Coordinates of C-alpha atoms in Angstrom, one line a residue:
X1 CA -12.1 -99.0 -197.8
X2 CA -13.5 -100.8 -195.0
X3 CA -16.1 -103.8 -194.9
X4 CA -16.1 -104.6 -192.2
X5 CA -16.9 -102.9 -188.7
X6 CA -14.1 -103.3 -185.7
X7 CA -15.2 -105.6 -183.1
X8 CA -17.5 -103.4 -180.6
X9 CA -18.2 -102.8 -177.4
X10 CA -21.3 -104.6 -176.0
X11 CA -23.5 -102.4 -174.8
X12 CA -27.7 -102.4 -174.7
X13 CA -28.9 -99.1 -175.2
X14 CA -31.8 -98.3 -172.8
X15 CA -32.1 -94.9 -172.4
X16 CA -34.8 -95.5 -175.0
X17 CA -36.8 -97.4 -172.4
X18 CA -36.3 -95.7 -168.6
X19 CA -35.9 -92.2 -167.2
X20 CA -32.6 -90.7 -165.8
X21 CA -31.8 -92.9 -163.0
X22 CA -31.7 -91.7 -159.6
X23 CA -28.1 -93.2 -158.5
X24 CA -26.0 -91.0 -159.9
X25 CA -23.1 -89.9 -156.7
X26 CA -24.9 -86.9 -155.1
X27 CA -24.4 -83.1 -155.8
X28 CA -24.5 -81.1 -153.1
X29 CA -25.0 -77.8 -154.8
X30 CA -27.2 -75.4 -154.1
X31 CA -30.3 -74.8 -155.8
X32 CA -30.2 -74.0 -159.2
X33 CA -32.1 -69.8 -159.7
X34 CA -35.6 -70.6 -161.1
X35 CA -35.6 -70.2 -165.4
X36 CA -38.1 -68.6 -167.4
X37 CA -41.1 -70.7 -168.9
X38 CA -39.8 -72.8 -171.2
X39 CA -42.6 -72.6 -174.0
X40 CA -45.8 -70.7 -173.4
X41 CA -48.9 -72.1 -173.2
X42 CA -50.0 -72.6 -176.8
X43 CA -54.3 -70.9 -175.1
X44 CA -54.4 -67.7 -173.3
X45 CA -56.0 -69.8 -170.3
X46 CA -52.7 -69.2 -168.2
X47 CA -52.7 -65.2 -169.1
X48 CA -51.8 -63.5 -165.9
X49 CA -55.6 -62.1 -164.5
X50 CA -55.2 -58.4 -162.7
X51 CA -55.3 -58.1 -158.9
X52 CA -57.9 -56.0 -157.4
X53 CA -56.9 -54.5 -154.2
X54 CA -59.0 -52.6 -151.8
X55 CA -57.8 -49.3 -150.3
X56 CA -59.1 -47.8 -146.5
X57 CA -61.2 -44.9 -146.8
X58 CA -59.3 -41.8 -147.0
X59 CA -55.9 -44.0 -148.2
X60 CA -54.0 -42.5 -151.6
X61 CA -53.4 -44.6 -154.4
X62 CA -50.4 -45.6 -155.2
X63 CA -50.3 -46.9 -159.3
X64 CA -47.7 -49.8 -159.9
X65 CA -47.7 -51.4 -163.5
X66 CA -48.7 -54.9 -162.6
X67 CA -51.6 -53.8 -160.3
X68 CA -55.6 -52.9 -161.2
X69 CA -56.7 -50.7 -158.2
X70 CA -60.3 -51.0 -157.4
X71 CA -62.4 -48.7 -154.9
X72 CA -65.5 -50.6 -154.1
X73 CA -68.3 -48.3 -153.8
X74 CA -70.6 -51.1 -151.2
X75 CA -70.3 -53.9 -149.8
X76 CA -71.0 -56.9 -152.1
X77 CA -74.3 -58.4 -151.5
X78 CA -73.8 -61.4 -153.5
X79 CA -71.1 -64.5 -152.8
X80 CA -69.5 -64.3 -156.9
X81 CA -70.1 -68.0 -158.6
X82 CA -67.2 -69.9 -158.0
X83 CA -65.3 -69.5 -161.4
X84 CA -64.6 -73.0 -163.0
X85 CA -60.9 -74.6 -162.6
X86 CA -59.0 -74.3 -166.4
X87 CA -58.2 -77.0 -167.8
X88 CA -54.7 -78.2 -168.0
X89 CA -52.7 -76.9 -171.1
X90 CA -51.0 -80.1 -172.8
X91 CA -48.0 -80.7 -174.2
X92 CA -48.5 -83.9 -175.4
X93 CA -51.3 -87.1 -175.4
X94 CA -50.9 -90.8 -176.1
X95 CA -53.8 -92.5 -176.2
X96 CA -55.6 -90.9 -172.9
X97 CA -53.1 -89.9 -171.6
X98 CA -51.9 -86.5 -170.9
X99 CA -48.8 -84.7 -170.8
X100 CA -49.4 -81.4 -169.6
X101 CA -47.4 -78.5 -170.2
X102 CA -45.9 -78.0 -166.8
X103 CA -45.2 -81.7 -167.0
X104 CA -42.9 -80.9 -169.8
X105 CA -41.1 -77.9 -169.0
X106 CA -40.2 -79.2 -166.0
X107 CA -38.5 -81.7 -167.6
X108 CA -37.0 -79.5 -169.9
X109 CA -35.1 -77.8 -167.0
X110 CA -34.2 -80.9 -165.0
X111 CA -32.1 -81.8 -168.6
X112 CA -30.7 -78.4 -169.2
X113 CA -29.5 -78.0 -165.5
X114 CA -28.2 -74.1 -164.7
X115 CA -28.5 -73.0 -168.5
X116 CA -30.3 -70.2 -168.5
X117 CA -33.2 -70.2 -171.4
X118 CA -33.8 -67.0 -171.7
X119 CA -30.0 -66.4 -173.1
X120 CA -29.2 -67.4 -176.5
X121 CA -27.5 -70.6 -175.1
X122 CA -30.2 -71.9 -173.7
X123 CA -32.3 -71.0 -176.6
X124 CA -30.4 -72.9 -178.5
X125 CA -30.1 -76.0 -175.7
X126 CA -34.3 -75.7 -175.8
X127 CA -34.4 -76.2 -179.3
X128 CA -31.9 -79.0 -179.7
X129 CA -33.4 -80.9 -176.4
X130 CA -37.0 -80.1 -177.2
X131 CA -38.1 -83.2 -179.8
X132 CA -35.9 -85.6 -177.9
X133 CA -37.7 -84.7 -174.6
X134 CA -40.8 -84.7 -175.3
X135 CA -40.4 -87.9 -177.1
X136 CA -39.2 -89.7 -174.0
X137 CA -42.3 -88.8 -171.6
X138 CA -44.3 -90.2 -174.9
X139 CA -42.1 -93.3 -174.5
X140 CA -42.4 -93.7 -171.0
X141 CA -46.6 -93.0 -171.1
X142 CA -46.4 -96.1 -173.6
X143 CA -44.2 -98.6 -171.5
X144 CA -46.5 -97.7 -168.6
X145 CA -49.7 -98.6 -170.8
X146 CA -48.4 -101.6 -172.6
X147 CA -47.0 -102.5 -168.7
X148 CA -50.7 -101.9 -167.4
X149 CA -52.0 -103.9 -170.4
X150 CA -50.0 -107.0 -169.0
X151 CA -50.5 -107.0 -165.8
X152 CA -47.1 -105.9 -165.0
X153 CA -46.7 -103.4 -161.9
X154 CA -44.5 -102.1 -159.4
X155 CA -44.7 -102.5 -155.8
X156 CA -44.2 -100.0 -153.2
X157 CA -42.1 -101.8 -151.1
X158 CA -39.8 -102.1 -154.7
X159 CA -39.2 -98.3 -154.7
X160 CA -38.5 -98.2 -151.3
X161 CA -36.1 -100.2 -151.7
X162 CA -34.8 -98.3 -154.7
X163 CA -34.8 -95.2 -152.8
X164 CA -33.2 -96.3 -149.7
X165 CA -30.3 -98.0 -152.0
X166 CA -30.0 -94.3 -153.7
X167 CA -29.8 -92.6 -150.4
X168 CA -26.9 -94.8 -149.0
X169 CA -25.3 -94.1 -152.2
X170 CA -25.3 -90.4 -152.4
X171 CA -23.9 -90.3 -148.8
X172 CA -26.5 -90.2 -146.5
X173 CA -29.5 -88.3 -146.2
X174 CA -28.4 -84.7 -146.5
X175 CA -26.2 -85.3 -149.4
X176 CA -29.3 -87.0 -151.2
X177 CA -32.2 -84.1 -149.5
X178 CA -29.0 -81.3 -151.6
X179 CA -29.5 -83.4 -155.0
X180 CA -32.9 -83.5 -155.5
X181 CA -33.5 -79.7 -154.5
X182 CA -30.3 -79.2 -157.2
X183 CA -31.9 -81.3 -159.5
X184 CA -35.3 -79.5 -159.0
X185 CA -37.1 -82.7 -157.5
X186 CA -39.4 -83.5 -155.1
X187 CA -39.6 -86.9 -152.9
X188 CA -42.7 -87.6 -154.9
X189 CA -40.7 -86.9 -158.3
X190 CA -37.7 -89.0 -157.0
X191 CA -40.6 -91.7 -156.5
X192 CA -42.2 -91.5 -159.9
X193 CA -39.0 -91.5 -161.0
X194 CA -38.2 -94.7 -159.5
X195 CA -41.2 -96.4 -160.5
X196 CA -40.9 -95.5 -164.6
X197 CA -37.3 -97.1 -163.9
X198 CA -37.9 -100.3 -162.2
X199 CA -41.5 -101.0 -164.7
X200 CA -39.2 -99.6 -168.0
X201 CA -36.6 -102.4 -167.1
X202 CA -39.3 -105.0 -166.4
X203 CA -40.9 -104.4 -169.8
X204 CA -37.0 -104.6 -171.0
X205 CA -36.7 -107.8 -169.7
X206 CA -40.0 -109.4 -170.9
X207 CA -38.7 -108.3 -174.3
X208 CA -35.3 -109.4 -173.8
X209 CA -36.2 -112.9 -172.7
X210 CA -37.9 -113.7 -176.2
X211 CA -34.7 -112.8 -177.8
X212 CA -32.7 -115.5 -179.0
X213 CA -29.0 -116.1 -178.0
X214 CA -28.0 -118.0 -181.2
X215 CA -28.4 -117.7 -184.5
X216 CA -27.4 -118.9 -188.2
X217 CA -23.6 -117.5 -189.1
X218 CA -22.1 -117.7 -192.6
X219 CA -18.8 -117.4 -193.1
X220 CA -17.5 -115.6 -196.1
X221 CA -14.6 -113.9 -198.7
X222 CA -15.4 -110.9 -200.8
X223 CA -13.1 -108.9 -203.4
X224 CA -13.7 -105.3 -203.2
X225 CA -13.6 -103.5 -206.5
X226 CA -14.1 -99.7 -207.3
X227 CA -15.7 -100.0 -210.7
X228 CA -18.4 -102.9 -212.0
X229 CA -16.2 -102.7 -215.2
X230 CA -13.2 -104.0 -213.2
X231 CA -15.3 -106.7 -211.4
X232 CA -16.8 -108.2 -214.3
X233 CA -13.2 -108.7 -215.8
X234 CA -12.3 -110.6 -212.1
X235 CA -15.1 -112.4 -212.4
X236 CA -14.3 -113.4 -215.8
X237 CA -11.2 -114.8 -214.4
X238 CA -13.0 -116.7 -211.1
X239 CA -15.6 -118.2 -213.6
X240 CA -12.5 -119.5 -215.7
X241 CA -11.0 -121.2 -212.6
X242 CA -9.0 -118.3 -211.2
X243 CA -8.4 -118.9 -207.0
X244 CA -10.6 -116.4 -204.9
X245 CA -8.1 -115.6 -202.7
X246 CA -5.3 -114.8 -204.9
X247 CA -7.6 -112.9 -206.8
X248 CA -8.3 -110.8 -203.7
X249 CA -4.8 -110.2 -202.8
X250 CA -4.0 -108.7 -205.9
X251 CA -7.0 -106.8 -206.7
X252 CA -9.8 -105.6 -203.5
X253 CA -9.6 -102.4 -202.4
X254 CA -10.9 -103.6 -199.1
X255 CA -8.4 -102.7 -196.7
X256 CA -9.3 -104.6 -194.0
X257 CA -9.5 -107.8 -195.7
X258 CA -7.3 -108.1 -198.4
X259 CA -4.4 -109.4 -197.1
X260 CA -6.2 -112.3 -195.4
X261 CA -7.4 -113.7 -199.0
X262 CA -10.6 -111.4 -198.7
X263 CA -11.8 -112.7 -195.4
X264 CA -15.0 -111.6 -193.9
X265 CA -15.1 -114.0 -191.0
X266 CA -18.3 -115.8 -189.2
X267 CA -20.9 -113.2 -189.1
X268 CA -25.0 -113.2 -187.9
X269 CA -27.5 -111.3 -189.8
X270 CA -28.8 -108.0 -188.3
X271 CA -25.8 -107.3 -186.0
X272 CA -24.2 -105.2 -187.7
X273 CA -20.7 -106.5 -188.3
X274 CA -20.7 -106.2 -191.8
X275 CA -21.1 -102.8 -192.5
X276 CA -23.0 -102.7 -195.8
X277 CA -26.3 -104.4 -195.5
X278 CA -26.2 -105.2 -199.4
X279 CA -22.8 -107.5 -198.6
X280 CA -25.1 -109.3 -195.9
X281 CA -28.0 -110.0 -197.4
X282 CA -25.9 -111.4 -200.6
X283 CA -24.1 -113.7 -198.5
X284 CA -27.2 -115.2 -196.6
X285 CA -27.9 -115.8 -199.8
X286 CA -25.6 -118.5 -201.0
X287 CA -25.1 -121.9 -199.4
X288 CA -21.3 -122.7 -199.2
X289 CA -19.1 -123.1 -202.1
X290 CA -21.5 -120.9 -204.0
X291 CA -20.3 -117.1 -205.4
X292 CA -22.5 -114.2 -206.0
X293 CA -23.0 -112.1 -208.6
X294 CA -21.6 -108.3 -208.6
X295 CA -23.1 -106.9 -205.7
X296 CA -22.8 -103.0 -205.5
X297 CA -22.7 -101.3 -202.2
X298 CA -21.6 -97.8 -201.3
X299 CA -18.1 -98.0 -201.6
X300 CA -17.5 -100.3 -205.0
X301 CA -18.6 -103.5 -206.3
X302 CA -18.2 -107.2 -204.6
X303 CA -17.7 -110.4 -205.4
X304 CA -18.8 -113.0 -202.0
X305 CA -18.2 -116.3 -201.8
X306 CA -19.4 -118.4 -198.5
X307 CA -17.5 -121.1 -197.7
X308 CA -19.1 -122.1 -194.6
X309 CA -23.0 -122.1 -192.4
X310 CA -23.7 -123.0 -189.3
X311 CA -26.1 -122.0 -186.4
X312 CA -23.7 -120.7 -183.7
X313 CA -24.3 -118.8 -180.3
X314 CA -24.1 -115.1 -180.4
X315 CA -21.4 -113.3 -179.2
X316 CA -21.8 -110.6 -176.3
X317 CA -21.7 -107.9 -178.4
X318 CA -23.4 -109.7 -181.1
X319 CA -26.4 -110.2 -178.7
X320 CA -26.2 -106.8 -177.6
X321 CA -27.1 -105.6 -181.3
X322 CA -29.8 -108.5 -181.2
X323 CA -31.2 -107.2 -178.1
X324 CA -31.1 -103.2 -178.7
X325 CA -32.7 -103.9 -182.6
X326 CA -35.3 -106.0 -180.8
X327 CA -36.2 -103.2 -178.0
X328 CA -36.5 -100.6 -180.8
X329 CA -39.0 -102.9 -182.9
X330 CA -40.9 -103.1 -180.0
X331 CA -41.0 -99.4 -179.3
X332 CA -42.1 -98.4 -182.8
X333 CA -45.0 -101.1 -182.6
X334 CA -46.0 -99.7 -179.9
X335 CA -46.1 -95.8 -181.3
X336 CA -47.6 -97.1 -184.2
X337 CA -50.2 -98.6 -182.5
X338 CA -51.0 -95.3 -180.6
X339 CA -52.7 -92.4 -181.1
X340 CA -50.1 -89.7 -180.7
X341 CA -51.1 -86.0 -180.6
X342 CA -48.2 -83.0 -180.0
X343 CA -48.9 -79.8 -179.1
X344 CA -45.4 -78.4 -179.1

């Protein structure tokens, strides 16, 4: 049994926040075969209309399947009303904003590459990526409207910039021209690309820089036992004068901990170096020298002592946890403060 997490890695998390960026080394393949529709149209609005076509006099008809062959009888005599432009069908909307349909599917293939969707792979690619997808255009409609809300923009001499910088790193202009057509984009989707990048990591920042980079750290002991039976008897013993430690070396089942007299360390709140949340919040609790009660978590029953407090600085990866909770909070106030409508 295990307390305690291994030190991690620091790492911030931001794929939450920007698109797919556009530096990736270059692919020079060749153009990926164009995929079937990815979802249909949820109106008949994009139902294919027949083609009339108009034979010579005195030319046979030939019937083909997709065709509707019309023999006009006289020349029209009236200019037909211009028919009316349908409107867009939508994947998703956030507020007022849409997301159409073709937005979304092409998005779809950009992510699942040369998978075929049609084949029961990609079928179940579609399905798995689908949610997620669609969940990051709503994302990125939401940074761009809280980043319009502020007064926070991106200039065009920024994505220049950007672009130029992605060009020199693909190897040259050729090499970069070969991965957007393999990637399915245009120089106007490499630029809106660009521009969700550079204003997603701008509203990252904003966020980031209210974050502190210290914060209160206890340090604490625990004994791990499987059954509250067998911890009240321990804590029989600590309450008539029995050593913590000791007590810990002969009787947690913690692994981790138990040959170092039942050692937690120094430890933050909310990043997630203690593994069980209950085992936190109990030792925030107490002020040193004081022991909790029998605290039950998922994998037995503890006893915490906290033998020391203090307001530290937060470790890198510490501050990484800090930082990536903070950037999710902001996200979900953000969709909660939305009106969100899905259509797939």
């Amino acid at each position: 049994m295990h307390a305690r997490i291994q030190p991690r890695a620091a790492r911030i998390r931001v794929a939450l926040l920007i698109c797919a960026a556009l530096l990736p080394a270059c692919n020079a393949g060749t153009l990926p075969a164009p995929q079937a529709t990815l979802l249909a149209p949820l109106t008949g609005t994009q139902a294919a209309t027949p083609i009339p076509v108009t034979l010579a006099p005195g030319s046979t008809p030939q019937p083909a399947s997709n065709v509707t062959l019309t023999v006009p009888t006289a020349a029209p005599t009236e200019t037909p009303a211009p028919t009316e432009t349908p409107a867009p069908v939508l994947a998703a909307r956030v507020n007022n904003a849409e997301i159409t349909l073709e937005m979304f599917n092409a998005e779809m293939m950009r992510v699942m590459g040369n998978v075929d969707s049609a084949s029961e792979e990609g079928r179940k690619r579609t399905a798995e990526l689908k949610d997620a997808v669609l969940d990051g255009l709503i994302q990125k409609a939401l940074i761009a409207q809280e980043a319009a809300r502020l007064g926070v923009t991106i200039s065009e001499q920024q994505i220049d910039d950007e672009l130029a910088f992605a060009q020199e790193r693909s190897g040259g202009a050729d090499k970069y021209a070969a991965w957007l057509a393999a990637n399915r984009l245009t120089d106007e989707d490499a630029r809106d690309m660009v521009r969700n990048e550079l204003l997603g990591a701008a509203m990252r920042d904003r966020v980031l820089a209210a974050t502190p980079r210290e914060a209160e750290h206890v340090r604490a002991f625990h004994i791990l036992l499987a059954t509250e039976a067998e911890a009240q008897q321990v804590m029989a013993r600590l309450d008539a004068g029995a050593k913590l430690g000791p007590l810990a070396r002969a009787s947690s089942i913690d692994d981790s901990t138990r040959a170092d007299d039942g050692d937690l360390g120094w430890f933050a709140r909310g990043t997630g170096a203690i593994l069980w949340p209950e085992v936190e919040a109990a030792a925030f609790a107490l002020q040193p020298g004081e022991t909790s009660g029998i605290v039950q978590s998922p994998v037995g029953f503890h006893i915490i002592r906290v033998t020391e407090r203090e307001v530290r600085p937060l470790s890198e990866a510490d501050l990484a946890e800090v930082q990536q909770a903070a950037l999710e909070k902001w996200l979900m106030q953000l969709q909660s403060q939305a009106k969100i409508e899905k259509f797939v």
